[in-house]
Short mmCIF file of C-alpha atoms and ligand atoms in Angstrom, two decimals:
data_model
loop_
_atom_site.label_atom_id
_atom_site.label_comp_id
_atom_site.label_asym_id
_atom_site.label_seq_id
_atom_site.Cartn_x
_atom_site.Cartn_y
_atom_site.Cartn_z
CA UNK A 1 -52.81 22.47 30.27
CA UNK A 2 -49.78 24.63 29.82
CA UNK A 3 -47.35 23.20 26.85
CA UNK A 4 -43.95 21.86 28.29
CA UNK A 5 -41.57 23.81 26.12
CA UNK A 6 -39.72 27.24 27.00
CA UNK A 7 -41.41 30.57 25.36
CA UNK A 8 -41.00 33.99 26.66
CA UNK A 9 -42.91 36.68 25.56
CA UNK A 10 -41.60 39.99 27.27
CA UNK A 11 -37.60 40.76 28.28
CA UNK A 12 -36.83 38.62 31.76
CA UNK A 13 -37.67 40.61 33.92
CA UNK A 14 -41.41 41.53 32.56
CA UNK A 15 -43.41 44.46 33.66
CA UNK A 16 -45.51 42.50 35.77
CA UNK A 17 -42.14 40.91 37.54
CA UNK A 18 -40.68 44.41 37.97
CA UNK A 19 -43.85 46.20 39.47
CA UNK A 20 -43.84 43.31 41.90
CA UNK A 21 -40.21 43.68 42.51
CA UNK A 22 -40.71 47.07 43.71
CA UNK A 23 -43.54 46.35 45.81
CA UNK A 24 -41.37 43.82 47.19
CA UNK A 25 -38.86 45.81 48.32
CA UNK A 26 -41.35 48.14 50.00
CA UNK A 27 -42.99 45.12 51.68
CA UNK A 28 -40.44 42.24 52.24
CA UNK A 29 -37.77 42.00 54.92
CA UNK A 30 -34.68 42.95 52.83
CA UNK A 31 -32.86 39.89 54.85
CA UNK A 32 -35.03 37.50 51.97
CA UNK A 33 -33.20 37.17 49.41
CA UNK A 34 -34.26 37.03 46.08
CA UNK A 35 -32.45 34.73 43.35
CA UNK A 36 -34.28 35.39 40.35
CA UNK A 37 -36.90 37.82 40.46
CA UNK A 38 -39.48 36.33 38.21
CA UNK A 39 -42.79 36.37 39.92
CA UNK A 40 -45.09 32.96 39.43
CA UNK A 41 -48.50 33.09 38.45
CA UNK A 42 -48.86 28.95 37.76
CA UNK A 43 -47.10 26.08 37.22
CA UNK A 44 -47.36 22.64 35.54
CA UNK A 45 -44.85 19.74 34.77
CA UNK A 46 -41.33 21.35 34.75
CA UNK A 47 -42.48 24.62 33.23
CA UNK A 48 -42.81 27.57 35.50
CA UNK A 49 -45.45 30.90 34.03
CA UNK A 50 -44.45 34.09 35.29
CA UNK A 51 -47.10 37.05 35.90
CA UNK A 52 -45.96 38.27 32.43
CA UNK A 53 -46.78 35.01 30.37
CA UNK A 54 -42.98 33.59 30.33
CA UNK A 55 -43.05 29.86 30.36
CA UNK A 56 -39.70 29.28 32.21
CA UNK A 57 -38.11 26.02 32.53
CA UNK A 58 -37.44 24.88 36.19
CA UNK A 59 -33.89 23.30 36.92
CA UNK A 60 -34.44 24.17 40.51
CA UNK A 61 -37.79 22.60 41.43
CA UNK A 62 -38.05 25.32 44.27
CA UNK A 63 -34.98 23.95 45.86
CA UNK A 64 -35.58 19.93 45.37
CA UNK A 65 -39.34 20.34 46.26
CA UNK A 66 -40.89 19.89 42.98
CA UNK A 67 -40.11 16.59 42.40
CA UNK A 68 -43.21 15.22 41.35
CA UNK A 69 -43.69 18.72 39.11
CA UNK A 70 -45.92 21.36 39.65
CA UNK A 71 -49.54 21.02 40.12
CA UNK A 72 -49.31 17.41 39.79
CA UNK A 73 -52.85 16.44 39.10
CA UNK A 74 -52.80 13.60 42.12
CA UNK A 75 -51.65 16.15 44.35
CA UNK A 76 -54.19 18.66 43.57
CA UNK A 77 -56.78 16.54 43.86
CA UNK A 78 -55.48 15.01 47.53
CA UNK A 79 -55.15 18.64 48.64
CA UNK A 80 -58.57 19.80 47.63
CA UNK A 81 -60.14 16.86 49.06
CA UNK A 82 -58.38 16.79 52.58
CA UNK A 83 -59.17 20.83 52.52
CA UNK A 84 -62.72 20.16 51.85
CA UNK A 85 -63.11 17.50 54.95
CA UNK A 86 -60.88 19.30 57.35
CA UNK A 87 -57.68 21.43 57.18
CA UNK A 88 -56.07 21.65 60.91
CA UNK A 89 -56.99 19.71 64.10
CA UNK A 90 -53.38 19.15 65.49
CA UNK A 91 -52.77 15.35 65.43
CA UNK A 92 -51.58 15.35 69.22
CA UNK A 93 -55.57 17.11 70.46
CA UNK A 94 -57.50 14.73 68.02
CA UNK A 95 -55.47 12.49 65.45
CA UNK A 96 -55.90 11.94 62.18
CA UNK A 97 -55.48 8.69 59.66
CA UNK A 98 -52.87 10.68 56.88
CA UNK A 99 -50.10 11.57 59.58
CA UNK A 100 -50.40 7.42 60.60
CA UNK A 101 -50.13 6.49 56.94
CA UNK A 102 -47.31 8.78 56.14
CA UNK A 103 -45.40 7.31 58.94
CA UNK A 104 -45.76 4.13 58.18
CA UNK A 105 -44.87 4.82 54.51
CA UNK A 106 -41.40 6.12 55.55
CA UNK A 107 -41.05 3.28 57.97
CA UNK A 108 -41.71 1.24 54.77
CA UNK A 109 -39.81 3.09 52.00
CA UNK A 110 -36.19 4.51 54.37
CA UNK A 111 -33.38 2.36 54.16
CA UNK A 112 -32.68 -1.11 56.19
CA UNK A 113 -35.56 -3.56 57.60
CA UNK A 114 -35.19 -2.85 61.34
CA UNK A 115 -38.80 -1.81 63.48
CA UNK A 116 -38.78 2.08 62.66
CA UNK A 117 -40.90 4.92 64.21
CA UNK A 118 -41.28 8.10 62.63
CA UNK A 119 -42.43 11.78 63.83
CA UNK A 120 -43.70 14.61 61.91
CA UNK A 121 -42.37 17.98 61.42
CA UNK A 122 -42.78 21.28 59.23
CA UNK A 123 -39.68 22.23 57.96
CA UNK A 124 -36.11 20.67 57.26
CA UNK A 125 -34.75 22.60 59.79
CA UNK A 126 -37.00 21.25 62.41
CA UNK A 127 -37.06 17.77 61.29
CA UNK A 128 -32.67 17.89 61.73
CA UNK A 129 -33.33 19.55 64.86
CA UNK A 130 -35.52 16.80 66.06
CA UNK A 131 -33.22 14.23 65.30
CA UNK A 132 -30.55 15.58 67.33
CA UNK A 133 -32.66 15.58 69.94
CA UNK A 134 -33.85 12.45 69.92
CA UNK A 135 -30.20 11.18 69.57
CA UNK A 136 -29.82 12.75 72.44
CA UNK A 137 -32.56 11.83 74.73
CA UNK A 138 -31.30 7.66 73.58
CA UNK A 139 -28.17 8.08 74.10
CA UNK A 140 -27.78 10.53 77.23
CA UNK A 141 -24.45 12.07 75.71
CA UNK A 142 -24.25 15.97 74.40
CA UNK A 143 -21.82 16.34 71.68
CA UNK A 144 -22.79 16.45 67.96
CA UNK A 145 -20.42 16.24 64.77
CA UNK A 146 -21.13 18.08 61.83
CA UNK A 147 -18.91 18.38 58.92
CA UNK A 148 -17.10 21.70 56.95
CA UNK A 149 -19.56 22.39 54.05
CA UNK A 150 -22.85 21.40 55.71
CA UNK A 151 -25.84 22.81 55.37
CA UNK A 152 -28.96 21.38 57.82
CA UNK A 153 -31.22 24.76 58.25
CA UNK A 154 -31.36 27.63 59.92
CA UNK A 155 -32.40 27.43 63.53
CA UNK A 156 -30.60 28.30 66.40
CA UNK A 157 -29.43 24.39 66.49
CA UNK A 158 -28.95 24.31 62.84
CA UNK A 159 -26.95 26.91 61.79
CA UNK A 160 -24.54 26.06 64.18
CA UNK A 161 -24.88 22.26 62.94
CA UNK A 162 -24.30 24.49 59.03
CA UNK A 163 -20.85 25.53 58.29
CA UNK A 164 -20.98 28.62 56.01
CA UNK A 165 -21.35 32.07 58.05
CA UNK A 166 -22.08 34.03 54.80
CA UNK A 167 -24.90 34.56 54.91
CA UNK A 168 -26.71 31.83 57.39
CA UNK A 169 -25.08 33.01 60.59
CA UNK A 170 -23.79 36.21 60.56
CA UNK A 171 -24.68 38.07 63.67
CA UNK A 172 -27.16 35.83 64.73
CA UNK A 173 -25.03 33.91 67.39
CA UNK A 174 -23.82 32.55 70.05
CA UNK A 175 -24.65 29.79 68.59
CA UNK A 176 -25.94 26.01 70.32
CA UNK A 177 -22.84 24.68 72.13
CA UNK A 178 -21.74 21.01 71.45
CA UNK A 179 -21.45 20.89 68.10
CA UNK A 180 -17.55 19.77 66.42
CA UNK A 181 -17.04 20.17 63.53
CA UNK A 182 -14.76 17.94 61.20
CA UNK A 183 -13.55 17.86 57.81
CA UNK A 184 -15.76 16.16 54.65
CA UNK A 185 -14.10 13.78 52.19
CA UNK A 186 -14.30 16.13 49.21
CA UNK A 187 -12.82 14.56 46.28
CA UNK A 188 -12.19 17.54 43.85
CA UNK A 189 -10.66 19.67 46.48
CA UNK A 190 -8.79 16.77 48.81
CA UNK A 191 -5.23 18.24 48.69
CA UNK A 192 -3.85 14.09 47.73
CA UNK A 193 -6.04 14.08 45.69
CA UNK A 194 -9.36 12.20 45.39
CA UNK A 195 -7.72 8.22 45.69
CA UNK A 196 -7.03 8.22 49.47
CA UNK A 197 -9.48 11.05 50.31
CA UNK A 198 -12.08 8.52 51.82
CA UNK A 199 -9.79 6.91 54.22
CA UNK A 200 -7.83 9.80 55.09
CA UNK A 201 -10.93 11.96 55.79
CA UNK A 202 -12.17 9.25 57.67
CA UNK A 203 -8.91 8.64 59.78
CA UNK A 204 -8.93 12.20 60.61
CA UNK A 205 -12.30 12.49 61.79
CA UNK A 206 -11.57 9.53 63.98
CA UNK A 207 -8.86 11.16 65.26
CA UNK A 208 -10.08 14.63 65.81
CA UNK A 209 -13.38 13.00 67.33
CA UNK A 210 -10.82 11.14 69.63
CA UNK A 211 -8.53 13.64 70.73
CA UNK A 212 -11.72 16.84 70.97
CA UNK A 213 -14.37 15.56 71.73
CA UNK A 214 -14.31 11.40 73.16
CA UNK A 215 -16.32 8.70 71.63
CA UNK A 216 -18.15 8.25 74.70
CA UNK A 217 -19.56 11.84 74.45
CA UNK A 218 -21.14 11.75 71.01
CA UNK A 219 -24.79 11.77 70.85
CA UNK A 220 -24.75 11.83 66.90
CA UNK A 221 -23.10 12.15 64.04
CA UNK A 222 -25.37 14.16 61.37
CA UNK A 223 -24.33 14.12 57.64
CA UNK A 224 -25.48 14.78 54.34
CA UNK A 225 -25.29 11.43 52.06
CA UNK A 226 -24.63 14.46 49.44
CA UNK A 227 -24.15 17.79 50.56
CA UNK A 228 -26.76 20.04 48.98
CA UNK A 229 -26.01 24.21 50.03
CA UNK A 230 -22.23 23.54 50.54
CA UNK A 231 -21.96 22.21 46.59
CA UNK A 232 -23.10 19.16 45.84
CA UNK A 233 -20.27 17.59 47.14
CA UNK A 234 -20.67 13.58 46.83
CA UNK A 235 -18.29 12.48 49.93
CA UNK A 236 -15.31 9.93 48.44
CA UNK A 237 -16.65 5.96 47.75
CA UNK A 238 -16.45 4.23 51.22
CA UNK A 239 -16.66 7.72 53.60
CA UNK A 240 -19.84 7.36 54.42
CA UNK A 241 -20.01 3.40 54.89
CA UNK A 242 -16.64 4.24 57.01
CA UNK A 243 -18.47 6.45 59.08
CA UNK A 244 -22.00 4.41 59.59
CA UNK A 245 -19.36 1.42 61.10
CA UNK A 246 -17.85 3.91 63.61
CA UNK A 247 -21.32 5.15 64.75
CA UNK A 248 -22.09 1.55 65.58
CA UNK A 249 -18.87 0.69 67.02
CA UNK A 250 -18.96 3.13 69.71
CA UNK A 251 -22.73 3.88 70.01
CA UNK A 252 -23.13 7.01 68.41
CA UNK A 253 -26.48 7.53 66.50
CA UNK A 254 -25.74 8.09 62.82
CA UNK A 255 -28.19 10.58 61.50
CA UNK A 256 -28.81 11.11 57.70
CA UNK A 257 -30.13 14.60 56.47
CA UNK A 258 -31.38 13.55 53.61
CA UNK A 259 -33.98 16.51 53.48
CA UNK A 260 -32.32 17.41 49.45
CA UNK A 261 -31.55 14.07 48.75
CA UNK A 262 -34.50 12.31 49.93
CA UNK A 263 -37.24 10.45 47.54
CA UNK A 264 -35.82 9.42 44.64
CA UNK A 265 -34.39 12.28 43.98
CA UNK A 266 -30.65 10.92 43.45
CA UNK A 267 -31.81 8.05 41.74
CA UNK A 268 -32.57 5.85 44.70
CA UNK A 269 -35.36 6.03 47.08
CA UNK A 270 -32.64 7.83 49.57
CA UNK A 271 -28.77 8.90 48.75
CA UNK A 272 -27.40 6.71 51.52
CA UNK A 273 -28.91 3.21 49.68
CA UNK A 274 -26.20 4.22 46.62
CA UNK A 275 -23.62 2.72 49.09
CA UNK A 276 -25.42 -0.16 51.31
CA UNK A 277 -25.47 2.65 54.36
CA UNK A 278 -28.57 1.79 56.46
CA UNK A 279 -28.55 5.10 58.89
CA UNK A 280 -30.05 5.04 62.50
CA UNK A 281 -32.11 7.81 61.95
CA UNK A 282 -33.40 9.93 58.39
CA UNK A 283 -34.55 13.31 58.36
CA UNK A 284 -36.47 14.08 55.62
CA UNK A 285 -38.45 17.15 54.24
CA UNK A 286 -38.44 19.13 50.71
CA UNK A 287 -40.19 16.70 48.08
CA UNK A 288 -41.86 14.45 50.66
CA UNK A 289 -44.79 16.38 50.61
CA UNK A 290 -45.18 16.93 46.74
CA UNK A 291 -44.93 20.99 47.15
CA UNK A 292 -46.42 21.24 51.06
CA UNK A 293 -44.63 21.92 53.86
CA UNK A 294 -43.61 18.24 55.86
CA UNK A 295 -40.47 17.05 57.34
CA UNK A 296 -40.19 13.73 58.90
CA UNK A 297 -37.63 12.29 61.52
CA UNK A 298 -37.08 8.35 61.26
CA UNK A 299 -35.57 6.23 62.94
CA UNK A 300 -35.13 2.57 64.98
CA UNK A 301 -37.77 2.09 67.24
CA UNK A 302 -35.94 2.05 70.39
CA UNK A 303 -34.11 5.81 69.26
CA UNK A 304 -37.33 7.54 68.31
CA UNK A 305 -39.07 6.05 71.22
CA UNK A 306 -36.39 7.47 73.92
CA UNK A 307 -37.66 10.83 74.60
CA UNK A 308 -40.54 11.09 77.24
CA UNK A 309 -44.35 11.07 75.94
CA UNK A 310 -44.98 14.56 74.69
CA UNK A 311 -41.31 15.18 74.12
CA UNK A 312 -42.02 15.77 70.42
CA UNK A 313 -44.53 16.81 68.50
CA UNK A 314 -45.77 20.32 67.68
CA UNK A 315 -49.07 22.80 66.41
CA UNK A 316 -48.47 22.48 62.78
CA UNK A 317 -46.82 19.23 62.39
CA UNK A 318 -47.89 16.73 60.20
CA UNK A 319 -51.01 18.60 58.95
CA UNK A 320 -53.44 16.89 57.27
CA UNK A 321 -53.01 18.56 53.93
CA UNK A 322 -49.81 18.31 53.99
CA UNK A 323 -49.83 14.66 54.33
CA UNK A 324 -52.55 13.96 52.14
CA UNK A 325 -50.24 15.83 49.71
CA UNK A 326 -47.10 13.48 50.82
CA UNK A 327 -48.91 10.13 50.26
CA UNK A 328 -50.42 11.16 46.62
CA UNK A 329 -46.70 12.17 45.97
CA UNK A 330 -45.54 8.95 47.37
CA UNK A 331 -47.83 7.08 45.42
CA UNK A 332 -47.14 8.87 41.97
CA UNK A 333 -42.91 8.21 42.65
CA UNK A 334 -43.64 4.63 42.93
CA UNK A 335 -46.55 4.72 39.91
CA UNK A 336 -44.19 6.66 37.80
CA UNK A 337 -40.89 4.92 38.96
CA UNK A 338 -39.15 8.86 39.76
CA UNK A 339 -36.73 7.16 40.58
CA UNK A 340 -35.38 5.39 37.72
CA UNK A 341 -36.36 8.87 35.69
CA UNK A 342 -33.91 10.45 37.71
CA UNK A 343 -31.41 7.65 36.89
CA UNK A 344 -32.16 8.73 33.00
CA UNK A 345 -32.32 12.08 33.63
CA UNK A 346 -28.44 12.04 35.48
CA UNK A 347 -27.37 9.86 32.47
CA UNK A 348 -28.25 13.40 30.52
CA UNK A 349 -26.93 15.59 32.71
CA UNK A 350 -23.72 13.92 32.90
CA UNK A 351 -22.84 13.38 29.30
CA UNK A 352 -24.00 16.96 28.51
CA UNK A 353 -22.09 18.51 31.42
CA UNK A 354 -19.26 16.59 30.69
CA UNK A 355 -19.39 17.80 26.86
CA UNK A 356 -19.30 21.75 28.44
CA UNK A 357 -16.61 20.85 30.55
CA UNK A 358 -14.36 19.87 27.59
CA UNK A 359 -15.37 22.88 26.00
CA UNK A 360 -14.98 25.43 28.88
CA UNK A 361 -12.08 25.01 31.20
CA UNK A 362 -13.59 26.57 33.79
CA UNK A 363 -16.05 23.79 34.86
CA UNK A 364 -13.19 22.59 37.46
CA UNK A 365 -15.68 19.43 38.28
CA UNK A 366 -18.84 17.59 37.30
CA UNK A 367 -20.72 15.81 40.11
CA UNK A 368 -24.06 15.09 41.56
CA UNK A 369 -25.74 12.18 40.82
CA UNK A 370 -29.25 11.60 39.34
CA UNK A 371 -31.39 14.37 39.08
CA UNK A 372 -29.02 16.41 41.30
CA UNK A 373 -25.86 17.34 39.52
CA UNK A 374 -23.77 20.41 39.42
CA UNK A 375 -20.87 22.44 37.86
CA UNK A 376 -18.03 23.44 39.84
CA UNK A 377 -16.12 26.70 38.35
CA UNK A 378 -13.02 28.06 38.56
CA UNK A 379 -10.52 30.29 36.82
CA UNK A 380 -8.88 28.60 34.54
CA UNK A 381 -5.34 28.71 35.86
CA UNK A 382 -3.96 25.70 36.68
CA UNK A 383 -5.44 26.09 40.21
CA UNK A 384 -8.53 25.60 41.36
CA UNK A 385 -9.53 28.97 42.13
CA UNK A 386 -13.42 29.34 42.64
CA UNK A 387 -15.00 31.61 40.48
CA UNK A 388 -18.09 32.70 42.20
CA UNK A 389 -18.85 35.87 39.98
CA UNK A 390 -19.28 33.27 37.17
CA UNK A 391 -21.82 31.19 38.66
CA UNK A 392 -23.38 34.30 39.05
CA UNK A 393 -23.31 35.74 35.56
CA UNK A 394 -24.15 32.07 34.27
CA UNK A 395 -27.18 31.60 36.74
CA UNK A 396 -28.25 35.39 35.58
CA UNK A 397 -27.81 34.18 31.80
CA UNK A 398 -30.18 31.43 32.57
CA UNK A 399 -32.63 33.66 34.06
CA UNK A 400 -32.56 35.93 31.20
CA UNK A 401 -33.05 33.00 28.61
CA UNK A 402 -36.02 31.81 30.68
CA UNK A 403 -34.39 28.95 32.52
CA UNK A 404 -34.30 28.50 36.75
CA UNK A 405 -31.06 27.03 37.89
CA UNK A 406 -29.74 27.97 41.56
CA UNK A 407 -26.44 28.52 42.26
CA UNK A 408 -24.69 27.02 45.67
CA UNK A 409 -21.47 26.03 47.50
CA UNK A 410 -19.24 27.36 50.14
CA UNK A 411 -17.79 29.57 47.95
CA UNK A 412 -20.12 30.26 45.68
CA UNK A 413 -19.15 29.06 42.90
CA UNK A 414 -21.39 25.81 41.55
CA UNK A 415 -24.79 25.96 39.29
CA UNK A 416 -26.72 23.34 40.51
CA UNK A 417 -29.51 21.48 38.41
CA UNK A 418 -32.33 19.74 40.47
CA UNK A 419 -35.28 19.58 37.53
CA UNK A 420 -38.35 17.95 38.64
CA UNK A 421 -38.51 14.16 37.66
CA UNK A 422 -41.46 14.49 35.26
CA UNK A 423 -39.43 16.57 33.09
CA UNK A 424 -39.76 15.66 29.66
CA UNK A 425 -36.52 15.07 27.73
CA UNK A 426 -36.37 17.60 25.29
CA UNK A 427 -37.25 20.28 27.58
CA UNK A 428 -33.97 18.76 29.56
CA UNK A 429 -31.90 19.28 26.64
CA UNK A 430 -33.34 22.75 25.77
CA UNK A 431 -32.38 23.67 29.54
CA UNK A 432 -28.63 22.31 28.89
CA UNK A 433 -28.62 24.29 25.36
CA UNK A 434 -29.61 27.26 27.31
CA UNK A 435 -26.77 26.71 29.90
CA UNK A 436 -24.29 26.47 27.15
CA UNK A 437 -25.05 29.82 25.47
CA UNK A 438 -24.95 30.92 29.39
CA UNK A 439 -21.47 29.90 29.65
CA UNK A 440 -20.38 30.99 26.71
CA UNK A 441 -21.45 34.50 27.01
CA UNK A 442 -20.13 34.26 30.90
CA UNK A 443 -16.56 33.52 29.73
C1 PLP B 1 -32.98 22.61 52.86
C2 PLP B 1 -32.21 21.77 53.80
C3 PLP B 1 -32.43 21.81 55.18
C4 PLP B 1 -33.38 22.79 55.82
O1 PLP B 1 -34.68 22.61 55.38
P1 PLP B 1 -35.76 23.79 55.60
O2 PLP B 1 -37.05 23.16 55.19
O3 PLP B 1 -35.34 24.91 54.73
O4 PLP B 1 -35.71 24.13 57.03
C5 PLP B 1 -31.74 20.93 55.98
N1 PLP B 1 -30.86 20.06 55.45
C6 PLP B 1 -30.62 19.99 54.13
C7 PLP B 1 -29.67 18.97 53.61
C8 PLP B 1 -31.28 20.86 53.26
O5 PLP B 1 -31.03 20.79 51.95
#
């Protein structure tokens, strides 16, 4: 049992994190980055123990994996039991009941009631990857739209589906061709201002879809219900319902990355249920498979069952731990409601991030929603100039004080907070105290 409260016993970084740093750095491909080099030695709940004995708190929950919290005893115990019967056979030689179940879980638990299929992947990446394809394959068209700010992996189709260069793409194109991308209804930023961004994002994106690229040749249209890397962004009210009605309209297969939004994590099942959207197709990954690698395309029968036999699949995907791992995760978000504790837990965040943002001036915006909200900062000028070396400093602050928080956005300039769902509430607050001295120390 490790306690769930914050207690460090050596300076951040200890001894044990810097030895490993260094061995690191003799080791590691210097193209890893590091964001806070604490090294893990276990993990419980929402605390984190580093190799020195620092309990850390976890706002990040290893980017939106966590969700269930570390070492969940369910988990553990589906993982060491599917190891003990078999670990690999590769479900297309010889199949396996847990990759059948976990499809027919997300065929349950996705939004809308239509006859859906599902297909099993390893990563994100692959799973958005997979949908485009398959949007393909149904509809016979090429083109894909993307939107500025995106973020859907890092594969060759990927990062040219992801917006940001720095550092995802630089010098590693040419990129996939066939991707457009438009603008994203970002309230905070819209240059009217955030009353008429929804329908004039959406009436340029009709236009520019129009005009560059014609209806007729979009396979897909892939968005984030909330964009995750690019800063949290939650698109204007109505964007994404305005978007979902064009896809049907002109036959365009509207795909949902919902890989960081995905299981409860936004205080829904999925982000794209906050506004009615039912999307054609879901890609999902990070918590599904309660810390294990899984990613999952689904979709409407008649898209996911387009491609030829054999036209999906792959060695790893869908592995049997991993999916034993999924469906005790599943289970324990529905035992536990996650869902609504990520309602309770955004009810927090909000009022406390709210309170910092009348104290500080340079928290430009507050946004997220659930148990996946952030802080947008800028210098304090009138404008809204990002401030990336502050995000910095306050996600270093953090780090020092023994708290995880990541930082994100096309400019770099938000602290994101994605705690796992079990956290307990006064570790919460401690986390928000924390991020308060942070700031003020930062500014
Ligand atoms: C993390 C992420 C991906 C990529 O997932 P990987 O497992 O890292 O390949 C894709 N889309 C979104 C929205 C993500 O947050």
């Amino acid at each position: 049992m490790i306690e769930q409260v914050r207690r460090l016993r050596t300076e951040l970084p200890g001894p044990g994190s810097v030895a490993l740093a260094g061995r690191r750095r003799a080791a590691v491909s210097g193209a890893v980055a590091v964001g806070n080099e604490l090294y893990i030695d276990r993990g419980e709940g929402a605390i984190l123990v580093d190799v020195d004995g620092n309990q850390l708190i976890d706002l990040g929950s290893g980017i939106a994996v966590a969700s269930v919290g570390h070492a969940a005893p369910a988990v553990v115990a589906a993982v060491s039991e599917q190891a003990a019967r078999f670990e690999h056979t590769c479900f297309m030689v010889t199949p396996y009941e847990g990759y059948v179940e976990v499809c027919e879980q997300l065929n349950r638990l996705t939004p809308g009631a239509h006859e859906k299929r599902t297909a099993l992947f390893n990563s994100g990446a692959e799973a958005v990857e997979n949908a485009v394809k398959v949007a393909r394959a149904y509809t016979g068209r090429p083109a894909v739209v993307a939107f500025d700010h995106a973020y859907h992996g890092r594969t060759n189709l990927t990062m040219a589906l992801t917006a940001k260069v720095q550092p995802y793409k630089d010098g590693f194109g040419p990129f996939a061709p066939e991707v457009y991308r438009v603008g994203m209804a970002y309230p905070y930023r819209w240059p009217t201002g955030p009353e008429r961004c929804a329908e004039e994002a959406f009436a340029e994106f009709a236009a520019r879809v129009h005009v560059q690229v014609g209806e007729e040749h979009v396979a897909a249209v892939v968005v984030e219900p909330i964009q995750g890397e690019g800063g949290f962004i939650v698109p204007a009210p109505g964007f994404l319902s305005m978007l979902s009605a064009w896809c049907a309209e002109h036959g365009v297969v509207f795909v949902a990355d919902e890989v960081q939004t995905g299981f409860c994590r936004t205080g829904d099942w999925f982000a794209s249920e906050f506004e009615g959207v039912v999307p054609d197709v879901v890609a999902t990954a990070k918590a599904l498979g309660g810390g294990l690698p899984l990613a999952a395309v689904t979709g409407r029968a008649e898209i996911m069952d387009a491609p030829v036999p054999g036209g999906l699949g792959g060695t790893f995907g869908g592995n049997p731990v991993s999916c034993a791992a999924a469906l005790a995760a599943i289970s324990m978000m529905e035992s536990h409601d996650l869902a609504g504790a990520a309602r309770r837990i955004g009810e927090v965040l909000t009022s406390r991030l709210c309170a910092l943002a009348d104290r500080f001036p340079q928290l430009g915006d507050v946004r997220g929603r659930g148990a996946m909200m952030a802080i947008e900062l800028v210098v304090p000028d009138g404008t809204t100039r990002p401030d990336p070396a502050l995000a910095k400093a306050v996600v270093a602050g953090c780090a020092r004080r023994g708290v995880v928080m990541l930082a994100c956005g096309t400019y770099g300039n938000v602290v994101r907070m994605l705690p796992p769902l079990v956290i307990e509430p006064a570790l919460l607050e401690d986390a928000l105290d924390v991020l308060a001295e942070a700031l003020a120390e930062a500014t």
